[in-house]
PDB file of C-alpha atoms in Angstrom:
ATOM      1  CA  MET A1064      -0.099  -0.042   0.047  1.00 89.00           C
ATOM      2  CA  LEU A1065       1.232   3.437  -0.971  1.00 95.00           C
ATOM      3  CA  ARG A1066      -0.363   6.812  -0.005  1.00 95.00           C
ATOM      4  CA  ALA A1067      -0.067   9.764  -2.409  1.00 97.00           C
ATOM      5  CA  SER A1068      -1.646  13.008  -3.391  1.00 97.00           C
ATOM      6  CA  ALA A1069      -0.916  12.754  -6.997  1.00 97.00           C
ATOM      7  CA  ILE A1070       0.221  10.143  -9.417  1.00 98.00           C
ATOM      8  CA  LEU A1071       2.679  10.920 -12.274  1.00 98.00           C
ATOM      9  CA  PHE A1072       2.720   8.628 -15.270  1.00 98.00           C
ATOM     10  CA  ASP A1073       5.218   8.059 -17.863  1.00 98.00           C
ATOM     11  CA  MET A1074       3.506   7.458 -21.343  1.00 97.00           C
ATOM     12  CA  ASP A1075       4.981   4.856 -23.576  1.00 96.00           C
ATOM     13  CA  GLY A1076       4.932   1.459 -21.964  1.00 96.00           C
ATOM     14  CA  VAL A1077       2.963   2.781 -19.004  1.00 98.00           C
ATOM     15  CA  LEU A1078      -0.243   4.153 -20.442  1.00 98.00           C
ATOM     16  CA  VAL A1079       0.130   3.511 -24.092  1.00 98.00           C
ATOM     17  CA  ASP A1080       1.598   0.391 -25.779  1.00 97.00           C
ATOM     18  CA  SER A1081       3.498   2.046 -28.793  1.00 93.00           C
ATOM     19  CA  ARG A1082       6.211  -0.594 -29.006  1.00 90.00           C
ATOM     20  CA  ALA A1083       5.339  -1.542 -32.664  1.00 91.00           C
ATOM     21  CA  ALA A1084       5.300   2.072 -33.831  1.00 92.00           C
ATOM     22  CA  ILE A1085       8.459   2.978 -32.127  1.00 89.00           C
ATOM     23  CA  GLU A1086      10.241  -0.049 -33.670  1.00 92.00           C
ATOM     24  CA  ARG A1087       8.964   0.786 -37.140  1.00 94.00           C
ATOM     25  CA  VAL A1088      10.116   4.384 -36.864  1.00 91.00           C
ATOM     26  CA  ARG A1089      13.541   3.415 -35.591  1.00 90.00           C
ATOM     27  CA  ARG A1090      14.068   0.940 -38.330  1.00 94.00           C
ATOM     28  CA  ARG A1091      13.189   3.617 -40.971  1.00 93.00           C
ATOM     29  CA  TRP A1092      15.536   5.991 -39.376  1.00 91.00           C
ATOM     30  CA  ALA A1093      18.336   3.343 -39.278  1.00 91.00           C
ATOM     31  CA  ARG A1094      17.908   2.637 -42.977  1.00 93.00           C
ATOM     32  CA  ARG A1095      17.979   6.326 -43.696  1.00 92.00           C
ATOM     33  CA  HIS A1096      21.393   6.626 -42.432  1.00 91.00           C
ATOM     34  CA  GLY A1097      22.824   3.091 -43.121  1.00 91.00           C
ATOM     35  CA  LEU A1098      22.895   1.993 -39.438  1.00 89.00           C
ATOM     36  CA  ASP A1099      22.309  -1.463 -38.051  1.00 90.00           C
ATOM     37  CA  GLU A1100      18.589  -1.677 -37.553  1.00 90.00           C
ATOM     38  CA  GLU A1101      18.979  -4.220 -34.572  1.00 90.00           C
ATOM     39  CA  THR A1102      21.237  -1.927 -32.772  1.00 87.00           C
ATOM     40  CA  VAL A1103      18.980   1.089 -33.233  1.00 87.00           C
ATOM     41  CA  VAL A1104      15.881  -0.839 -32.232  1.00 84.00           C
ATOM     42  CA  ARG A1105      17.661  -2.105 -28.902  1.00 83.00           C
ATOM     43  CA  LEU A1106      18.328   1.474 -27.957  1.00 78.00           C
ATOM     44  CA  PRO A1107      17.134   2.421 -24.368  1.00 76.00           C
ATOM     45  CA  HIS A1108      13.466   3.427 -23.914  1.00 73.00           C
ATOM     46  CA  GLY A1109      12.349   6.346 -21.826  1.00 69.00           C
ATOM     47  CA  GLN A1110      15.068   8.959 -22.932  1.00 70.00           C
ATOM     48  CA  GLN A1111      14.662  12.057 -25.118  1.00 74.00           C
ATOM     49  CA  THR A1112      15.247  11.403 -28.832  1.00 77.00           C
ATOM     50  CA  ARG A1113      18.058  13.988 -29.035  1.00 79.00           C
ATOM     51  CA  ASP A1114      20.055  12.109 -26.191  1.00 77.00           C
ATOM     52  CA  ILE A1115      19.719   8.924 -28.038  1.00 78.00           C
ATOM     53  CA  ILE A1116      20.927  10.429 -31.479  1.00 84.00           C
ATOM     54  CA  ALA A1117      23.790  12.358 -29.792  1.00 79.00           C
ATOM     55  CA  ALA A1118      25.008   9.034 -28.231  1.00 76.00           C
ATOM     56  CA  LEU A1119      24.522   6.917 -31.266  1.00 78.00           C
ATOM     57  CA  ALA A1120      25.449   9.203 -34.069  1.00 82.00           C
ATOM     58  CA  PRO A1121      27.065  12.403 -33.033  1.00 84.00           C
ATOM     59  CA  HIS A1122      28.173  13.016 -36.408  1.00 86.00           C
ATOM     60  CA  LEU A1123      24.521  13.886 -37.441  1.00 88.00           C
ATOM     61  CA  ASP A1124      22.845  17.111 -37.126  1.00 89.00           C
ATOM     62  CA  VAL A1125      20.881  16.160 -33.974  1.00 85.00           C
ATOM     63  CA  MET A1126      18.127  18.815 -34.200  1.00 84.00           C
ATOM     64  CA  GLU A1127      17.378  17.948 -37.810  1.00 90.00           C
ATOM     65  CA  GLU A1128      17.242  14.313 -36.981  1.00 89.00           C
ATOM     66  CA  VAL A1129      14.940  15.072 -34.114  1.00 84.00           C
ATOM     67  CA  ARG A1130      12.549  16.878 -36.433  1.00 87.00           C
ATOM     68  CA  TRP A1131      12.534  13.946 -38.887  1.00 90.00           C
ATOM     69  CA  LEU A1132      11.875  11.454 -36.162  1.00 87.00           C
ATOM     70  CA  ASP A1133       9.163  13.617 -34.539  1.00 85.00           C
ATOM     71  CA  ALA A1134       7.447  13.894 -37.894  1.00 89.00           C
ATOM     72  CA  ASP A1135       7.715  10.196 -38.704  1.00 92.00           C
ATOM     73  CA  GLU A1136       6.281   9.249 -35.249  1.00 88.00           C
ATOM     74  CA  ALA A1137       3.456  11.645 -35.726  1.00 87.00           C
ATOM     75  CA  LYS A1138       2.303   9.972 -38.825  1.00 89.00           C
ATOM     76  CA  ASP A1139       2.621   6.356 -37.497  1.00 92.00           C
ATOM     77  CA  LEU A1140      -0.133   5.717 -34.999  1.00 93.00           C
ATOM     78  CA  GLU A1141      -0.997   2.289 -36.250  1.00 91.00           C
ATOM     79  CA  GLY A1142      -1.775  -0.310 -33.544  1.00 90.00           C
ATOM     80  CA  MET A1143      -1.668   2.233 -30.874  1.00 95.00           C
ATOM     81  CA  THR A1144      -3.597   0.719 -27.678  1.00 97.00           C
ATOM     82  CA  ALA A1145      -3.901   1.488 -24.053  1.00 98.00           C
ATOM     83  CA  ILE A1146      -2.006  -0.547 -21.548  1.00 98.00           C
ATOM     84  CA  ARG A1147      -4.368  -2.909 -19.671  1.00 98.00           C
ATOM     85  CA  GLY A1148      -6.022  -1.098 -16.789  1.00 98.00           C
ATOM     86  CA  ALA A1149      -5.043   2.351 -17.950  1.00 98.00           C
ATOM     87  CA  VAL A1150      -8.552   3.565 -18.715  1.00 98.00           C
ATOM     88  CA  ARG A1151      -9.917   2.218 -15.311  1.00 97.00           C
ATOM     89  CA  LEU A1152      -7.077   3.740 -13.296  1.00 98.00           C
ATOM     90  CA  LEU A1153      -7.166   7.204 -14.887  1.00 98.00           C
ATOM     91  CA  GLY A1154     -10.897   7.169 -14.547  1.00 96.00           C
ATOM     92  CA  ALA A1155     -10.532   6.862 -10.858  1.00 96.00           C
ATOM     93  CA  LEU A1156      -8.433  10.075 -10.573  1.00 97.00           C
ATOM     94  CA  ALA A1157      -9.532  13.774 -10.595  1.00 96.00           C
ATOM     95  CA  PRO A1158      -7.867  15.975 -13.235  1.00 97.00           C
ATOM     96  CA  ASN A1159      -5.610  17.608 -10.657  1.00 96.00           C
ATOM     97  CA  GLU A1160      -4.494  14.268  -9.193  1.00 97.00           C
ATOM     98  CA  TRP A1161      -2.506  13.055 -12.146  1.00 98.00           C
ATOM     99  CA  ALA A1162       0.066  14.011 -14.874  1.00 98.00           C
ATOM    100  CA  VAL A1163       1.928  12.689 -17.862  1.00 98.00           C
ATOM    101  CA  VAL A1164       5.663  13.106 -17.891  1.00 98.00           C
ATOM    102  CA  THR A1165       7.092  11.819 -21.200  1.00 96.00           C
ATOM    103  CA  SER A1166      10.201  12.066 -23.217  1.00 92.00           C
ATOM    104  CA  SER A1167       7.927  12.374 -26.360  1.00 90.00           C
ATOM    105  CA  GLY A1168       7.420  15.793 -27.806  1.00 87.00           C
ATOM    106  CA  ARG A1169       4.360  17.941 -26.953  1.00 89.00           C
ATOM    107  CA  ASP A1170       2.655  17.421 -30.328  1.00 89.00           C
ATOM    108  CA  LEU A1171       3.285  13.684 -30.299  1.00 91.00           C
ATOM    109  CA  ALA A1172       2.143  12.866 -26.696  1.00 93.00           C
ATOM    110  CA  PRO A1173      -1.479  13.914 -27.099  1.00 95.00           C
ATOM    111  CA  ARG A1174      -1.801  12.086 -30.516  1.00 94.00           C
ATOM    112  CA  ARG A1175      -0.557   8.869 -28.952  1.00 96.00           C
ATOM    113  CA  LEU A1176      -2.950   9.147 -25.918  1.00 97.00           C
ATOM    114  CA  ALA A1177      -5.830   9.986 -28.226  1.00 96.00           C
ATOM    115  CA  ALA A1178      -5.077   7.150 -30.577  1.00 96.00           C
ATOM    116  CA  ALA A1179      -5.050   4.729 -27.699  1.00 97.00           C
ATOM    117  CA  GLY A1180      -8.476   6.065 -26.472  1.00 97.00           C
ATOM    118  CA  LEU A1181      -7.103   7.667 -23.319  1.00 98.00           C
ATOM    119  CA  PRO A1182      -8.074  11.091 -21.910  1.00 97.00           C
ATOM    120  CA  LEU A1183      -5.604  13.992 -22.154  1.00 97.00           C
ATOM    121  CA  PRO A1184      -4.122  15.268 -18.928  1.00 98.00           C
ATOM    122  CA  ARG A1185      -4.589  18.682 -17.672  1.00 97.00           C
ATOM    123  CA  THR A1186      -0.832  18.555 -16.656  1.00 98.00           C
ATOM    124  CA  LEU A1187       1.455  17.134 -19.575  1.00 98.00           C
ATOM    125  CA  ILE A1188       5.168  17.467 -19.390  1.00 98.00           C
ATOM    126  CA  SER A1189       6.736  16.646 -22.669  1.00 95.00           C
ATOM    127  CA  GLY A1190      10.444  16.048 -23.493  1.00 91.00           C
ATOM    128  CA  ASP A1191      10.827  19.567 -25.266  1.00 89.00           C
ATOM    129  CA  MET A1192       9.658  21.367 -22.115  1.00 95.00           C
ATOM    130  CA  VAL A1193      12.645  20.515 -20.030  1.00 96.00           C
ATOM    131  CA  ALA A1194      16.401  21.364 -20.569  1.00 93.00           C
ATOM    132  CA  GLN A1195      17.309  17.813 -19.365  1.00 93.00           C
ATOM    133  CA  GLY A1196      15.342  14.747 -20.076  1.00 92.00           C
ATOM    134  CA  LYS A1197      15.295  11.542 -18.025  1.00 94.00           C
ATOM    135  CA  PRO A1198      17.294  10.278 -16.126  1.00 95.00           C
ATOM    136  CA  ALA A1199      17.508  13.917 -14.887  1.00 97.00           C
ATOM    137  CA  PRO A1200      14.526  14.641 -12.496  1.00 98.00           C
ATOM    138  CA  GLU A1201      13.447  17.998 -14.171  1.00 98.00           C
ATOM    139  CA  GLY A1202      10.280  16.703 -15.824  1.00 98.00           C
ATOM    140  CA  TYR A1203       8.870  15.104 -12.650  1.00 98.00           C
ATOM    141  CA  LEU A1204       9.766  18.154 -10.508  1.00 98.00           C
ATOM    142  CA  LEU A1205       8.026  20.341 -13.062  1.00 98.00           C
ATOM    143  CA  ALA A1206       4.818  18.129 -13.031  1.00 98.00           C
ATOM    144  CA  ALA A1207       4.641  18.136  -9.226  1.00 98.00           C
ATOM    145  CA  LYS A1208       5.110  21.999  -9.225  1.00 98.00           C
ATOM    146  CA  ARG A1209       2.300  22.428 -11.742  1.00 98.00           C
ATOM    147  CA  LEU A1210      -0.012  20.212  -9.802  1.00 98.00           C
ATOM    148  CA  GLY A1211       0.828  22.110  -6.625  1.00 97.00           C
ATOM    149  CA  ARG A1212       2.308  19.126  -4.784  1.00 97.00           C
ATOM    150  CA  PRO A1213       5.636  18.624  -3.008  1.00 97.00           C
ATOM    151  CA  PRO A1214       7.556  15.773  -4.547  1.00 98.00           C
ATOM    152  CA  ASN A1215       7.431  13.455  -1.569  1.00 97.00           C
ATOM    153  CA  VAL A1216       3.647  13.120  -1.801  1.00 97.00           C
ATOM    154  CA  CYS A1217       3.888  12.027  -5.624  1.00 98.00           C
ATOM    155  CA  VAL A1218       3.975   8.396  -6.802  1.00 98.00           C
ATOM    156  CA  VAL A1219       5.548   7.950 -10.270  1.00 98.00           C
ATOM    157  CA  VAL A1220       4.452   5.110 -12.533  1.00 98.00           C
ATOM    158  CA  GLU A1221       7.291   3.991 -14.831  1.00 98.00           C
ATOM    159  CA  ASP A1222       8.467   1.282 -17.159  1.00 97.00           C
ATOM    160  CA  ALA A1223      12.049   2.196 -17.852  1.00 95.00           C
ATOM    161  CA  PRO A1224      15.333   2.478 -15.805  1.00 96.00           C
ATOM    162  CA  ALA A1225      16.029   6.094 -16.883  1.00 94.00           C
ATOM    163  CA  GLY A1226      12.644   7.255 -15.720  1.00 96.00           C
ATOM    164  CA  ILE A1227      12.967   5.369 -12.475  1.00 98.00           C
ATOM    165  CA  GLU A1228      16.178   7.002 -11.951  1.00 98.00           C
ATOM    166  CA  ALA A1229      14.651  10.470 -12.617  1.00 98.00           C
ATOM    167  CA  ALA A1230      11.778   9.797 -10.217  1.00 98.00           C
ATOM    168  CA  LEU A1231      14.055   8.774  -7.453  1.00 98.00           C
ATOM    169  CA  ALA A1232      16.275  11.661  -8.039  1.00 98.00           C
ATOM    170  CA  ALA A1233      13.145  13.943  -7.663  1.00 98.00           C
ATOM    171  CA  GLY A1234      12.476  12.378  -4.293  1.00 98.00           C
ATOM    172  CA  MET A1235       9.348  10.468  -5.285  1.00 98.00           C
ATOM    173  CA  ARG A1236       8.399   6.727  -4.777  1.00 98.00           C
ATOM    174  CA  VAL A1237       7.963   4.630  -7.833  1.00 98.00           C
ATOM    175  CA  ILE A1238       5.746   1.800  -8.978  1.00 98.00           C
ATOM    176  CA  GLY A1239       7.392  -0.177 -11.797  1.00 98.00           C
ATOM    177  CA  VAL A1240       5.549  -1.547 -14.613  1.00 98.00           C
ATOM    178  CA  ALA A1241       7.186  -4.598 -16.365  1.00 98.00           C
ATOM    179  CA  THR A1242       5.948  -3.977 -19.858  1.00 96.00           C
ATOM    180  CA  THR A1243       9.275  -2.937 -21.426  1.00 93.00           C
ATOM    181  CA  TYR A1244      12.060  -4.172 -19.280  1.00 94.00           C
ATOM    182  CA  PRO A1245      12.180  -7.363 -17.051  1.00 96.00           C
ATOM    183  CA  ARG A1246      11.443  -6.816 -13.364  1.00 97.00           C
ATOM    184  CA  SER A1247      15.177  -7.311 -12.543  1.00 97.00           C
ATOM    185  CA  ARG A1248      15.903  -3.949 -14.401  1.00 96.00           C
ATOM    186  CA  LEU A1249      13.322  -1.924 -12.434  1.00 98.00           C
ATOM    187  CA  ILE A1250      15.675  -1.061  -9.558  1.00 98.00           C
ATOM    188  CA  GLY A1251      14.621   1.086  -6.798  1.00 98.00           C
ATOM    189  CA  CYS A1252      10.807   0.701  -7.153  1.00 98.00           C
ATOM    190  CA  THR A1253       8.601   0.389  -4.091  1.00 98.00           C
ATOM    191  CA  ALA A1254       6.459  -2.041  -5.955  1.00 97.00           C
ATOM    192  CA  ILE A1255       6.422  -3.641  -9.412  1.00 98.00           C
ATOM    193  CA  VAL A1256       3.277  -4.657 -11.460  1.00 98.00           C
ATOM    194  CA  THR A1257       2.718  -6.571 -14.827  1.00 98.00           C
ATOM    195  CA  ASP A1258       0.444  -3.736 -15.856  1.00 97.00           C
ATOM    196  CA  LEU A1259      -1.960  -1.075 -14.655  1.00 98.00           C
ATOM    197  CA  SER A1260      -4.694  -3.678 -13.927  1.00 97.00           C
ATOM    198  CA  GLU A1261      -2.677  -4.492 -10.810  1.00 98.00           C
ATOM    199  CA  ILE A1262      -3.028  -1.019  -9.354  1.00 98.00           C
ATOM    200  CA  SER A1263      -6.233   0.070  -7.630  1.00 96.00           C
ATOM    201  CA  VAL A1264      -7.051   3.322  -5.830  1.00 96.00           C
ATOM    202  CA  GLN A1265      -8.999   3.913  -2.649  1.00 94.00           C
ATOM    203  CA  ARG A1266      -9.732   7.304  -0.955  1.00 91.00           C
ATOM    204  CA  ASP A1267      -9.715   8.585   2.614  1.00 89.00           C
ATOM    205  CA  GLY A1268      -9.730  11.939   4.223  1.00 80.00           C
ATOM    206  CA  SER A1269      -5.995  12.208   4.978  1.00 81.00           C
ATOM    207  CA  VAL A1270      -3.451  14.759   3.576  1.00 77.00           C
ATOM    208  CA  MET A1271      -2.589  12.098   1.085  1.00 84.00           C
ATOM    209  CA  PRO A1272      -6.017  10.940   0.029  1.00 92.00           C
ATOM    210  CA  LEU A1273      -5.184   8.303  -2.541  1.00 94.00           C
ATOM    211  CA  VAL A1274      -4.415   4.880  -1.180  1.00 94.00           C
ATOM    212  CA  LEU A1275      -2.719   2.805  -3.940  1.00 94.00           C
ATOM    213  CA  HIS A1276      -2.821  -1.115  -3.699  1.00 94.00           C
ATOM    214  CA  THR A1277      -0.752  -3.257  -5.934  1.00 95.00           C
ATOM    215  CA  ARG A1278      -0.848  -6.925  -6.544  1.00 86.00           C
TER     216      ARG A1278
END
């Protein structure tokens, strides 16, 4: 059981199953530059596109490649679905009790959420809204600030090591979701679930009114 005042969700792999689209885009980008497709597909999830490009292909114009990838991702929404339990869990929360913190761009994130049939959050922190992406804590700290909550009353739901590291650095507790990485990679989480169907919310009248149960 975890008590919280707000829940901050990563998007891809937590709320939205976008794995197929991400793989298609990465393969097209690899072919565009003659890079090994399998190497590009296996690149870490949960980090900003610009950081991945800079690490893999520093000889390229990073911002030009980010624009190309963002445009290609925006067009490829085929097969986008909600992670099991996402609709129910978000429906149990008030608009000021949750936010999305994603490495995706501010145009792409709403498109993926809508394509998966999920509501758009009142508070959305995208990768292009912060100077440093995950594993830096900036995105999660900004989300807490916009919700009017101190970090220590927020619980983060994450599927990737970089996002977990960011949340812990922000002073938040983390529920790991084993959709993208095995449980052994989700280090530092207070609890780990298979998907969002294993998280339920109850309420009481305390300062932290959300009581989260995991199984």
